[in-house]
Amino acid sequence: MAYVHGTSFPVTAINLAALACSRQAIRTNSRTRSFMASKKSDETLIVDSEQADAEDNGSSAGTGLIVPEQSLPGKLLLLPIFERPFFPAQVQPLVIDESPWEETFARLAKMDHHLLGLCYAGDQDEHASASPEDFADTGCVVRLHNVVRGNGKIQFIAQGMQRFRIDGWLSRTAPFAAEVSYPNERSKNTPEIKAYAMALIQAIKELIPLNPLYNEELKNFLNHFNLNDPSPLADFAAAITTAPGPELQQILDTVSLQKRMERVLILLHKELEVARLQAEIRSEVEQKMSKHQREFFLREELKVIQRELGIAKDDRTSDIDEFRERMEKRTPPEHVKKRFDEEINKMSILETGSPEYGVTRNYLDWLSAVPWGNYSRDKLSLRHAKTVLNRDHAGLEDIKERILEFLAMGSFRGEISGSILLFVGPPGVGKTSIGKSIAECLGRKFYRFSVGGMRDEAEIKGHRRTYIGAMPGKLVQALKDVDVSNPVIMLDEIDKMGSSHQGDPASAMLEVLDPEQNSEFLDHYLDLRVDLSKVLFVCTANQLDTIPRPLLDRMDVIRLGGYIASEKLEIARKHLWPRLLERNNVKSSQVKISDSAIKALIEGYAREAGVRSLEKLLHRVLRKSVVKLLGKSKTVSISNRNLVEFVGEPPFRVEKQLGGVGVITGLAWTSMGGATLPIEATSVHEGERGLKLTGQLGKVMNESAQIAHSYVTTNADRYGVGKDWFMRHSLHLHVPEGATPKDGPSAGISITSALLSLALNKPVRKSFAMTGEITLTGEVLPVGGIREKLIAARRIGVKQIILPAGNRRDVSELPEHIVTGLDIRHAGHYDEVFEILFQAKRTARQ
């Protein structure tokens, strides 16, 4: 494309006659009429025919042979051209805006020669204003033909004549004018120039079959080309390339013919490479398209031939046969058989292109994929189950025993059904892996999906068939995937289900998890009753508070309290570390970790109830060890002496039990397991009764502190405190680690003991930790999380524990290794707690 200031007009044809005469003598065999625009004319101004006759008789456009340099003027009006320079070998129509160049064309109309200079002004916007600094030093003088003005545009055909150089400016604003000179382009016809000319012709001939855009014009030009004057050939070859404007301007600036031909030859070779690449891409695309079309026609012909011979079926018959074959492998109930036959009959009369056909086909696909009546055989061997549980899990002896009891009941009854298990515990204690182990114990297939964050009941019960993209619920999809009707299905994170305008999934679960109802579970998509009574459902949750009570009543709750340090050590040695080595293809002889290092990791880095953080730390140790193995080390050993090099300094300090007057150690339960809860009390000033609470205490814990304060104030005499001591002192109660929110009633007796220790000015008798709720009458009520609290007490080395009397049953159900070595005292009233802590007899109850 070539652009003049204004509107661009693409090169669409090359005037052969102009190309033949651009550098040679100009012959005119008939009268030439030029049309130039002027301000006075509406559309075109016809040059007087008498002037044209005069030009025929001796001017620059006459019939005689004129030397071009002698007929070209020394002063020219100039016009900027953008994106590509204009070459002497070009003939091209151009369109420009009338308004900025109207004066230029008005002056040009008054001149006899009708010649205009076109100069390349850079790759600017076509509407940009050019200045003399933008003009290239070398331009092309062109003769204008068929000048037409209209609609604010000026259109003309420019015939390139010869190069010119700008020697000086006569007008530096529009209309631009300059004094010009015409360099001598003639050169001796040396053998080198002839060789370059032949090379250019050969390159152009190679370009013709690759780029058909200039096919005819190239052939005509080469047929009329004079080998003795190769200068137009070089300019013409440069003009037909797609090179950028600055490179083409270098060609125009080059007067030396040999150097110009060298540069043009390089451009042509680049053009040839691009054209060849385009041809290869076009050929490859055409081959692929023709291959696909050929395969399509052959397949269609094959279908017709097979149909005519009766050896092939159409798509509908093939689908129906496939669905019937699937159902023959099932043992569906009668209502399912009846619906299947109805849908098959409907499908057989529907047009394959109708929307109803696609809906019916998808429905039959799902209906025949459900494993109606297909059951796997259970392995009811308690010895096998015990082996699998011990192999996959270290510790959790009470949980294993509970699972074996469940399996024993199924073995005695002859089938496993009727009970829904719910494993509740902090993250990382192995709830999901226990579900997998149960499936392996029974020899059943296992399917797990998380219901956490689920807000659409259609995920459980399916969509109606009327909806676009309708599908069955997750339970039917699970049965399809496992291809049996009695798998183990794990519903993970059941405590995190939500509800929205799309329904309440927790309520939809009531039918699924009720043994009395799930034998006739209704999926909305299938619109048929599905028997889920043989499915063993295993659910997991971190807490019970968010599970609806009706749903919780349908499940058998099994609590996983977490692991003590010795259990974590065994899990790391037997399970976590070997599994990490196997996953990362590391030999046990290459990286070794000592028990002391693992114990240091447990105590200083991973104190949560589960083992997930411990596994991450071991993985971190292994990564750094592999880096050393790739270096100079052949083996890496990790002990507690060099553990800091692998995991840094421990984030947890060694917990010490706080002591002194007014300081009591309580026990608390958190979602991450048990924790110790030091409580401090002090007297701020005397004069009036008051109680200030800090430590980010929740509403329930605030109420426990108020109850404890009221109780000790009312019963101060019974515990040897002055009658008005609490009435005269303003007290401050603080629970350290104030950045951590704390709540719950378990700190009742701990707060009471801290206030009495302050009032009596006596520390507790021994190192004690306690938990329990207190009432205004001094009764000690039972609390939850006993297992986790005892594990927390063992972690800091506390051996003497005070628990509510109502928690005796919880202690008796704990494993032996948790309670061994602990001195556990039970109290039903605070008087008993007072006697244990201060070894003092209280006054008789009022």
Coordinates of C-alpha atoms in Angstrom, one line a residue, residues 1-533:
M1 CA 0.0 0.0 0.0
A2 CA 1.1 3.6 -0.7
Y3 CA -0.4 6.5 1.3
V4 CA -0.6 10.2 0.7
H5 CA -1.6 12.7 3.3
G6 CA -5.3 12.0 3.4
T7 CA -7.1 8.9 2.3
S8 CA -5.0 5.8 1.3
F9 CA -5.7 3.9 -1.9
P10 CA -4.2 0.4 -2.5
V11 CA -2.2 -0.5 -5.6
T12 CA -4.6 -2.5 -7.7
A13 CA -3.0 -2.5 -11.1
I14 CA 0.3 -1.6 -12.8
N15 CA 0.1 0.4 -16.0
L16 CA 2.3 -1.5 -18.4
A17 CA 2.7 1.5 -20.8
A18 CA 3.9 3.8 -18.0
L19 CA 6.4 1.1 -16.8
A20 CA 7.8 0.8 -20.3
C21 CA 8.3 4.6 -20.7
S22 CA 9.2 5.7 -17.1
R23 CA 12.9 5.7 -17.8
Q24 CA 12.9 5.6 -21.6
A25 CA 11.6 8.0 -24.3
I26 CA 8.0 8.9 -24.0
R27 CA 5.9 8.3 -27.0
T28 CA 2.4 9.6 -27.4
N29 CA 0.3 8.3 -30.3
S30 CA -2.9 10.0 -29.5
R31 CA -4.0 13.3 -27.9
T32 CA -3.5 13.3 -24.1
R33 CA -6.0 15.2 -22.1
S34 CA -5.2 16.1 -18.4
F35 CA -7.8 16.9 -15.8
M36 CA -6.7 19.2 -13.0
A37 CA -8.9 20.4 -10.1
S38 CA -9.3 24.1 -9.4
K39 CA -11.2 26.3 -6.9
K40 CA -13.5 27.6 -9.6
S41 CA -14.7 24.3 -11.0
D42 CA -17.3 22.2 -9.2
E43 CA -16.0 18.7 -10.1
T44 CA -13.3 18.8 -12.9
L45 CA -11.4 21.3 -14.9
I46 CA -10.6 20.2 -18.5
V47 CA -7.3 21.6 -19.7
D48 CA -7.8 23.5 -23.0
S49 CA -7.4 21.2 -25.9
E50 CA -5.3 23.8 -27.8
Q51 CA -2.8 23.6 -24.9
A52 CA -2.7 19.8 -25.3
D53 CA -2.2 20.3 -29.1
A54 CA 0.8 22.5 -28.3
E55 CA 2.2 19.9 -26.0
D56 CA 1.8 17.3 -28.7
N57 CA 3.8 19.5 -31.1
G58 CA 6.9 19.9 -28.9
S59 CA 6.4 19.8 -25.2
S60 CA 7.5 17.2 -22.7
A61 CA 4.6 15.0 -23.6
G62 CA 5.1 15.2 -27.4
T63 CA 5.5 12.4 -29.9
G64 CA 9.2 12.9 -30.3
L65 CA 11.9 11.4 -28.2
I66 CA 12.7 13.6 -25.2
V67 CA 15.6 13.0 -22.8
P68 CA 13.8 12.9 -19.3
E69 CA 16.4 15.0 -17.5
Q70 CA 16.1 17.8 -20.0
S71 CA 12.2 18.0 -19.7
L72 CA 12.0 17.9 -15.9
P73 CA 11.7 21.3 -14.0
G74 CA 14.2 22.5 -11.4
K75 CA 11.4 23.6 -9.1
L76 CA 8.6 21.3 -7.9
L77 CA 5.6 21.4 -5.7
L78 CA 5.9 18.7 -3.0
L79 CA 3.4 16.3 -1.4
P80 CA 4.2 14.1 1.6
I81 CA 3.5 10.3 1.3
F82 CA 3.3 8.0 4.3
E83 CA 4.1 4.3 5.1
R84 CA 5.8 3.6 1.7
P85 CA 7.8 5.8 -0.7
F86 CA 6.8 6.1 -4.3
F87 CA 9.2 4.6 -7.0
P88 CA 9.8 5.7 -10.6
A89 CA 8.6 2.4 -11.8
Q90 CA 5.2 2.8 -10.2
V91 CA 1.8 3.8 -11.6
Q92 CA -0.8 4.1 -8.9
P93 CA -4.1 5.8 -8.1
L94 CA -4.0 8.0 -5.1
V95 CA -6.8 9.7 -3.1
I96 CA -6.1 12.7 -0.7
D97 CA -8.1 15.1 1.4
E98 CA -8.9 18.3 -0.6
S99 CA -8.7 20.9 2.2
P100 CA -5.0 20.9 3.1
W101 CA -3.7 20.5 -0.5
E102 CA -6.3 22.5 -2.4
E103 CA -3.8 25.4 -3.0
T104 CA -1.1 22.9 -4.1
F105 CA -3.3 21.6 -6.9
A106 CA -4.5 25.0 -7.8
R107 CA -0.9 26.1 -8.5
L108 CA -0.2 22.8 -10.2
A109 CA -3.1 23.5 -12.6
K110 CA -1.5 26.7 -13.8
M111 CA 1.8 24.9 -14.7
D112 CA 2.4 23.4 -18.1
H113 CA 4.3 20.2 -17.0
H114 CA 1.7 18.9 -14.4
L115 CA 4.6 17.3 -12.5
L116 CA 4.5 16.8 -8.7
G117 CA 7.1 15.6 -6.3
L118 CA 6.2 12.8 -3.8
C119 CA 8.4 12.5 -0.7
Y120 CA 8.3 9.9 2.0
A121 CA 7.4 11.5 5.3
G122 CA 7.7 8.6 7.7
D123 CA 5.3 6.0 9.1
Q124 CA 2.8 8.5 10.6
D125 CA -0.9 8.7 10.8
E126 CA -2.4 9.5 7.4
H127 CA -4.1 12.7 8.9
A128 CA -0.9 13.9 10.6
S129 CA 0.5 17.3 9.5
A130 CA 4.0 17.0 7.9
S131 CA 6.8 19.5 8.2
P132 CA 9.9 19.9 6.0
E133 CA 12.0 18.0 8.6
D134 CA 9.8 15.0 8.0
F135 CA 10.4 14.9 4.2
A136 CA 13.1 12.5 2.9
D137 CA 15.9 14.0 0.9
T138 CA 15.1 11.8 -2.1
G139 CA 11.7 11.7 -3.7
C140 CA 10.0 10.7 -6.9
V141 CA 8.7 13.1 -9.5
V142 CA 5.3 11.9 -10.9
R143 CA 3.1 13.0 -13.7
L144 CA -0.6 13.3 -12.8
H145 CA -3.4 11.8 -15.0
N146 CA -7.2 11.9 -14.6
V147 CA -7.4 14.3 -11.7
V148 CA -10.9 14.3 -10.3
R149 CA -12.3 16.3 -7.3
G150 CA -15.4 15.6 -5.4
N151 CA -16.8 14.8 -1.9
G152 CA -13.9 16.6 -0.3
K153 CA -11.4 14.3 -1.9
I154 CA -8.9 14.6 -4.8
Q155 CA -8.3 11.5 -6.8
F156 CA -5.6 11.1 -9.5
I157 CA -3.3 8.5 -11.1
A158 CA 0.4 9.1 -10.4
Q159 CA 3.0 7.9 -12.9
G160 CA 6.5 7.7 -11.5
M161 CA 9.1 9.4 -13.7
Q162 CA 12.5 9.8 -11.9
R163 CA 14.3 10.4 -8.6
F164 CA 15.0 13.9 -7.4
R165 CA 16.9 15.4 -4.5
I166 CA 15.8 18.5 -2.5
D167 CA 18.4 21.2 -2.8
G168 CA 16.6 24.0 -1.0
W169 CA 13.1 24.9 0.2
L170 CA 11.1 27.6 -1.5
S171 CA 8.1 27.2 0.8
R172 CA 8.3 25.4 4.1
T173 CA 4.5 25.5 4.6
A174 CA 1.7 24.1 2.5
P175 CA 1.8 24.3 -0.5
F176 CA 5.4 23.0 -0.1
A177 CA 7.8 23.9 -2.9
A178 CA 11.5 23.2 -3.3
E179 CA 14.4 23.5 -5.7
V180 CA 15.4 20.0 -6.9
S181 CA 18.0 18.2 -8.9
Y182 CA 17.9 14.9 -10.7
P183 CA 20.8 12.5 -10.1
N184 CA 22.3 10.8 -13.0
E185 CA 21.2 7.1 -12.8
R186 CA 22.9 6.0 -15.9
S187 CA 25.7 3.5 -15.5
K188 CA 27.8 1.3 -17.7
N189 CA 26.2 -2.0 -18.6
T190 CA 28.9 -4.1 -16.9
P191 CA 28.8 -7.9 -16.6
E192 CA 28.2 -7.5 -12.8
I193 CA 25.1 -5.4 -13.5
K194 CA 23.9 -7.8 -16.1
A195 CA 24.3 -10.6 -13.5
Y196 CA 22.4 -8.7 -10.9
A197 CA 19.7 -8.0 -13.4
M198 CA 19.4 -11.7 -14.3
A199 CA 19.3 -12.6 -10.6
L200 CA 16.5 -10.1 -10.0
I201 CA 14.5 -11.5 -13.0
Q202 CA 15.0 -15.0 -11.6
A203 CA 13.8 -14.0 -8.1
I204 CA 10.7 -12.3 -9.6
K205 CA 9.9 -15.3 -11.7
E206 CA 10.2 -17.5 -8.5
L207 CA 7.8 -15.1 -6.7
I208 CA 5.2 -15.3 -9.5
P209 CA 3.8 -18.8 -8.7
L210 CA 4.0 -18.1 -4.9
N211 CA 2.2 -14.8 -4.8
P212 CA -0.5 -14.5 -7.5
L213 CA -1.4 -10.9 -6.6
Y214 CA 0.9 -9.4 -9.2
N215 CA 1.0 -12.4 -11.5
E216 CA -0.2 -10.8 -14.8
E217 CA 1.6 -7.5 -14.2
L218 CA 4.9 -9.2 -13.4
K219 CA 4.7 -11.3 -16.6
N220 CA 3.9 -8.3 -18.8
F221 CA 6.7 -6.2 -17.2
L222 CA 9.3 -9.0 -17.7
N223 CA 8.2 -9.5 -21.3
H224 CA 8.7 -5.8 -22.1
F225 CA 11.8 -5.3 -20.0
N226 CA 15.0 -4.0 -21.6
L227 CA 18.0 -5.8 -20.3
N228 CA 20.3 -2.9 -21.4
D229 CA 18.5 -0.5 -18.9
P230 CA 18.0 -2.5 -15.6
S231 CA 17.4 0.6 -13.4
P232 CA 13.5 0.4 -13.8
L233 CA 13.8 -3.3 -12.9
A234 CA 15.4 -2.6 -9.6
D235 CA 12.8 0.1 -8.7
F236 CA 10.0 -2.1 -9.8
A237 CA 11.3 -5.1 -7.8
A238 CA 11.5 -3.0 -4.7
A239 CA 8.0 -1.6 -5.2
I240 CA 6.3 -5.0 -5.3
T241 CA 7.8 -6.1 -1.9
T242 CA 6.1 -5.7 1.5
A243 CA 9.3 -4.3 3.1
P244 CA 8.8 -1.5 5.7
G245 CA 9.0 2.2 4.6
P246 CA 12.5 3.0 6.0
E247 CA 14.0 0.1 4.1
L248 CA 12.3 1.1 0.8
Q249 CA 13.5 4.7 1.3
Q250 CA 17.0 3.4 1.5
I251 CA 16.5 1.8 -1.9
L252 CA 15.2 5.1 -3.3
D253 CA 18.1 7.0 -1.8
T254 CA 20.6 4.7 -3.5
V255 CA 21.6 6.2 -6.9
S256 CA 24.3 3.7 -7.6
L257 CA 22.7 1.0 -9.7
Q258 CA 24.8 -1.9 -8.5
K259 CA 24.4 -1.1 -4.8
R260 CA 20.7 -0.5 -5.4
M261 CA 20.3 -3.9 -7.1
E262 CA 22.2 -5.6 -4.2
R263 CA 19.8 -4.2 -1.6
V264 CA 16.7 -5.0 -3.7
L265 CA 17.9 -8.6 -4.2
I266 CA 18.1 -9.0 -0.4
L267 CA 14.5 -7.7 0.0
L268 CA 13.3 -10.1 -2.8
H269 CA 14.9 -13.1 -1.0
K270 CA 13.1 -12.1 2.2
E271 CA 9.9 -11.8 0.3
L272 CA 10.5 -15.2 -1.3
E273 CA 11.0 -16.8 2.2
V274 CA 7.8 -15.3 3.5
A275 CA 5.9 -16.4 0.3
R276 CA 7.3 -19.9 0.6
L277 CA 6.3 -20.2 4.2
Q278 CA 2.8 -18.9 3.4
A279 CA 2.5 -21.4 0.5
E280 CA 3.6 -24.3 2.9
I281 CA 1.0 -23.3 5.5
R282 CA -1.7 -23.0 2.8
S283 CA -0.7 -26.4 1.3
E284 CA -0.7 -28.0 4.8
V285 CA -4.2 -26.6 5.6
E286 CA -5.6 -27.6 2.2
Q287 CA -4.2 -31.2 2.7
K288 CA -5.8 -31.5 6.1
M289 CA -9.1 -30.2 4.9
S290 CA -9.1 -32.4 1.9
K291 CA -8.2 -35.4 4.0
H292 CA -11.0 -34.7 6.5
Q293 CA -13.5 -34.1 3.7
R294 CA -12.4 -37.4 2.0
E295 CA -12.8 -39.3 5.3
F296 CA -16.2 -37.8 5.9
F297 CA -17.5 -38.7 2.4
L298 CA -16.0 -42.2 2.8
R299 CA -17.7 -42.7 6.1
E300 CA -21.0 -41.6 4.8
E301 CA -20.7 -43.9 1.8
L302 CA -19.8 -46.7 4.1
K303 CA -22.8 -46.1 6.2
V304 CA -25.1 -46.2 3.2
I305 CA -23.5 -49.4 1.9
Q306 CA -23.8 -51.1 5.3
R307 CA -27.4 -50.0 5.6
E308 CA -28.2 -51.3 2.2
L309 CA -26.6 -54.6 2.9
G310 CA -28.3 -54.8 6.3
I311 CA -25.0 -55.2 8.2
A312 CA -25.1 -51.9 10.1
K313 CA -27.6 -50.0 12.3
D314 CA -28.4 -46.4 12.5
D315 CA -27.5 -44.3 15.6
R316 CA -30.9 -44.7 17.3
T317 CA -31.0 -48.5 16.9
S318 CA -27.4 -48.7 18.1
D319 CA -28.2 -46.7 21.2
I320 CA -31.3 -48.7 22.0
D321 CA -29.3 -52.0 21.7
E322 CA -26.6 -50.6 24.0
F323 CA -29.1 -49.6 26.7
R324 CA -30.9 -52.9 26.5
E325 CA -27.5 -54.7 26.8
R326 CA -26.7 -52.7 29.9
M327 CA -30.0 -53.5 31.6
E328 CA -29.7 -57.2 30.9
K329 CA -26.6 -57.2 33.2
R330 CA -28.7 -55.6 36.0
T331 CA -31.5 -56.9 38.1
P332 CA -33.7 -53.8 38.4
P333 CA -37.0 -53.8 40.4
E334 CA -40.3 -53.9 38.5
H335 CA -41.0 -50.1 38.6
V336 CA -37.6 -49.5 37.0
K337 CA -38.2 -52.1 34.3
K338 CA -41.5 -50.5 33.5
R339 CA -40.0 -47.0 33.2
F340 CA -37.2 -48.3 31.1
D341 CA -39.5 -49.9 28.6
E342 CA -41.6 -46.7 28.4
E343 CA -38.6 -44.6 27.7
I344 CA -37.2 -47.1 25.1
N345 CA -40.6 -47.0 23.2
K346 CA -40.6 -43.2 23.3
M347 CA -37.1 -43.1 21.9
S348 CA -37.8 -45.5 19.1
I349 CA -40.5 -43.1 17.6
L350 CA -38.7 -39.8 18.2
E351 CA -36.7 -38.1 15.4
T352 CA -33.0 -38.1 16.1
G353 CA -32.7 -34.4 15.5
S354 CA -35.4 -33.4 18.0
P355 CA -34.5 -31.9 21.4
E356 CA -36.7 -34.5 23.1
Y357 CA -34.6 -37.3 21.6
G358 CA -31.5 -35.9 23.3
V359 CA -33.2 -35.6 26.6
T360 CA -34.6 -39.1 26.4
R361 CA -31.3 -40.6 25.4
N362 CA -29.4 -38.9 28.3
Y363 CA -32.1 -40.2 30.7
L364 CA -31.8 -43.8 29.4
D365 CA -28.0 -43.5 29.6
W366 CA -28.2 -42.6 33.4
L367 CA -31.0 -45.1 34.1
S368 CA -29.1 -48.0 32.6
A369 CA -25.8 -46.9 34.3
V370 CA -27.2 -47.3 37.8
P371 CA -26.1 -50.7 39.2
W372 CA -29.6 -52.0 40.0
G373 CA -29.2 -55.1 42.1
N374 CA -25.4 -55.4 41.7
Y375 CA -23.7 -56.0 45.1
S376 CA -20.2 -56.8 46.1
R377 CA -19.5 -59.5 48.6
D378 CA -18.4 -58.3 52.1
K379 CA -15.4 -59.7 53.9
L380 CA -16.7 -60.2 57.4
S381 CA -13.4 -61.3 59.0
L382 CA -12.5 -59.5 62.2
R383 CA -8.9 -60.7 61.9
H384 CA -8.5 -59.2 58.5
A385 CA -10.2 -56.0 59.7
K386 CA -7.9 -55.7 62.7
T387 CA -4.8 -56.3 60.5
V388 CA -5.8 -53.5 58.1
L389 CA -6.6 -51.0 60.9
N390 CA -3.3 -51.7 62.6
R391 CA -1.4 -51.5 59.4
D392 CA -2.9 -48.1 58.3
H393 CA -3.2 -46.4 61.7
A394 CA -1.0 -46.1 64.8
G395 CA -2.7 -45.3 68.1
L396 CA -6.5 -44.6 68.1
E397 CA -7.0 -47.9 70.0
D398 CA -10.4 -46.9 71.2
I399 CA -11.5 -45.9 67.7
K400 CA -10.2 -49.2 66.3
E401 CA -12.1 -51.1 69.0
R402 CA -15.3 -49.2 68.2
I403 CA -15.0 -50.0 64.5
L404 CA -14.3 -53.7 65.2
E405 CA -17.5 -53.7 67.3
F406 CA -19.4 -52.3 64.4
L407 CA -18.0 -54.8 62.0
A408 CA -18.6 -57.7 64.5
M409 CA -22.3 -56.7 64.7
G410 CA -22.5 -56.9 60.9
S411 CA -20.7 -60.2 60.8
F412 CA -23.1 -61.7 63.4
R413 CA -26.1 -60.3 61.5
G414 CA -24.6 -61.4 58.1
E415 CA -24.6 -57.9 56.5
I416 CA -23.4 -54.4 57.2
S417 CA -26.3 -51.9 57.1
G418 CA -28.4 -49.7 59.2
S419 CA -25.7 -47.5 61.0
I420 CA -24.3 -44.2 59.8
L421 CA -20.9 -43.5 61.3
L422 CA -19.8 -39.9 62.1
F423 CA -16.1 -39.3 62.9
V424 CA -15.7 -36.0 64.8
G425 CA -12.3 -34.5 65.6
P426 CA -9.7 -31.8 64.9
P427 CA -8.0 -31.6 61.5
G428 CA -5.3 -34.1 60.6
V429 CA -6.3 -36.9 63.0
G430 CA -7.1 -39.4 60.2
K431 CA -10.9 -39.2 59.8
T432 CA -10.8 -39.7 56.0
S433 CA -8.2 -42.4 56.1
I434 CA -10.2 -44.4 58.6
G435 CA -13.1 -44.3 56.2
K436 CA -10.8 -45.8 53.5
S437 CA -9.6 -48.4 55.9
I438 CA -13.2 -49.5 56.7
A439 CA -13.9 -49.9 53.0
E440 CA -10.8 -52.1 52.7
C441 CA -11.7 -54.1 55.7
L442 CA -15.1 -55.0 54.1
G443 CA -13.7 -55.4 50.6
R444 CA -16.1 -52.7 49.3
K445 CA -15.5 -50.0 46.8
F446 CA -14.9 -46.5 48.3
Y447 CA -16.3 -43.2 47.0
R448 CA -15.6 -39.9 48.7
F449 CA -17.1 -36.4 48.0
S450 CA -17.0 -33.3 50.1
V451 CA -20.2 -31.6 51.1
G452 CA -18.5 -28.6 52.6
G453 CA -19.9 -25.4 51.3
M454 CA -22.7 -27.2 49.4
R455 CA -25.7 -24.9 49.2
D456 CA -27.9 -26.5 46.5
E457 CA -30.1 -29.5 47.5
A458 CA -30.1 -30.6 43.9
E459 CA -26.5 -31.7 44.5
I460 CA -28.0 -34.4 46.7
K461 CA -31.4 -35.1 45.2
G462 CA -30.7 -34.2 41.5
H463 CA -32.3 -31.8 39.1
R464 CA -35.7 -32.1 37.4
R465 CA -35.5 -33.3 33.8
T466 CA -37.1 -30.1 32.7
Y467 CA -34.0 -28.1 33.4
I468 CA -31.3 -27.6 30.7
G469 CA -28.2 -29.6 31.8
A470 CA -30.1 -31.6 34.4
M471 CA -28.2 -34.4 36.1
P472 CA -28.8 -36.8 38.9
G473 CA -27.6 -36.1 42.4
K474 CA -24.1 -37.0 43.8
L475 CA -25.3 -40.2 45.3
V476 CA -26.6 -41.6 42.0
Q477 CA -23.3 -40.5 40.3
A478 CA -21.4 -42.3 43.0
L479 CA -23.3 -45.5 42.4
K480 CA -22.6 -45.2 38.7
D481 CA -18.8 -44.7 39.3
V482 CA -18.4 -47.6 41.6
D483 CA -20.8 -49.8 39.7
V484 CA -22.1 -51.5 42.8
S485 CA -25.1 -50.8 45.1
N486 CA -23.3 -51.3 48.4
P487 CA -20.1 -49.1 48.4
V488 CA -18.7 -47.1 51.3
I489 CA -19.6 -43.5 50.6
M490 CA -17.8 -40.9 52.7
L491 CA -19.5 -37.5 53.1
D492 CA -16.6 -35.3 54.1
E493 CA -17.0 -32.0 56.1
I494 CA -20.6 -32.5 56.8
D495 CA -20.5 -29.8 59.4
K496 CA -19.8 -27.2 56.8
M497 CA -22.9 -27.5 54.7
G498 CA -24.8 -24.3 54.1
S499 CA -28.2 -23.2 52.9
S500 CA -29.4 -20.6 50.3
H501 CA -32.3 -19.7 48.1
Q502 CA -31.6 -23.0 46.2
G503 CA -32.5 -25.1 49.2
D504 CA -31.1 -26.7 52.3
P505 CA -28.8 -29.6 51.6
A506 CA -28.7 -30.6 55.3
S507 CA -32.4 -31.2 55.2
A508 CA -32.0 -33.2 52.0
M509 CA -29.5 -35.4 53.8
L510 CA -32.2 -36.5 56.3
E511 CA -33.7 -38.9 53.8
V512 CA -30.2 -40.2 52.7
L513 CA -28.9 -40.9 56.2
D514 CA -32.0 -42.3 57.8
P515 CA -31.9 -46.1 57.7
E516 CA -35.6 -46.2 57.9
Q517 CA -36.1 -44.0 54.8
N518 CA -33.1 -44.5 52.5
S519 CA -34.3 -47.8 51.1
E520 CA -36.7 -45.7 49.0
F521 CA -34.5 -42.6 48.3
L522 CA -36.1 -40.5 45.5
D523 CA -33.8 -38.9 43.0
H524 CA -35.5 -36.0 41.2
Y525 CA -33.8 -36.7 37.9
L526 CA -34.5 -40.4 37.7
D527 CA -37.9 -39.9 39.4
L528 CA -37.5 -43.4 40.7
R529 CA -36.9 -45.0 44.1
V530 CA -33.3 -46.0 44.7
D531 CA -32.3 -48.4 47.5
L532 CA -29.5 -46.9 49.5
S533 CA -30.0 -49.1 52.5

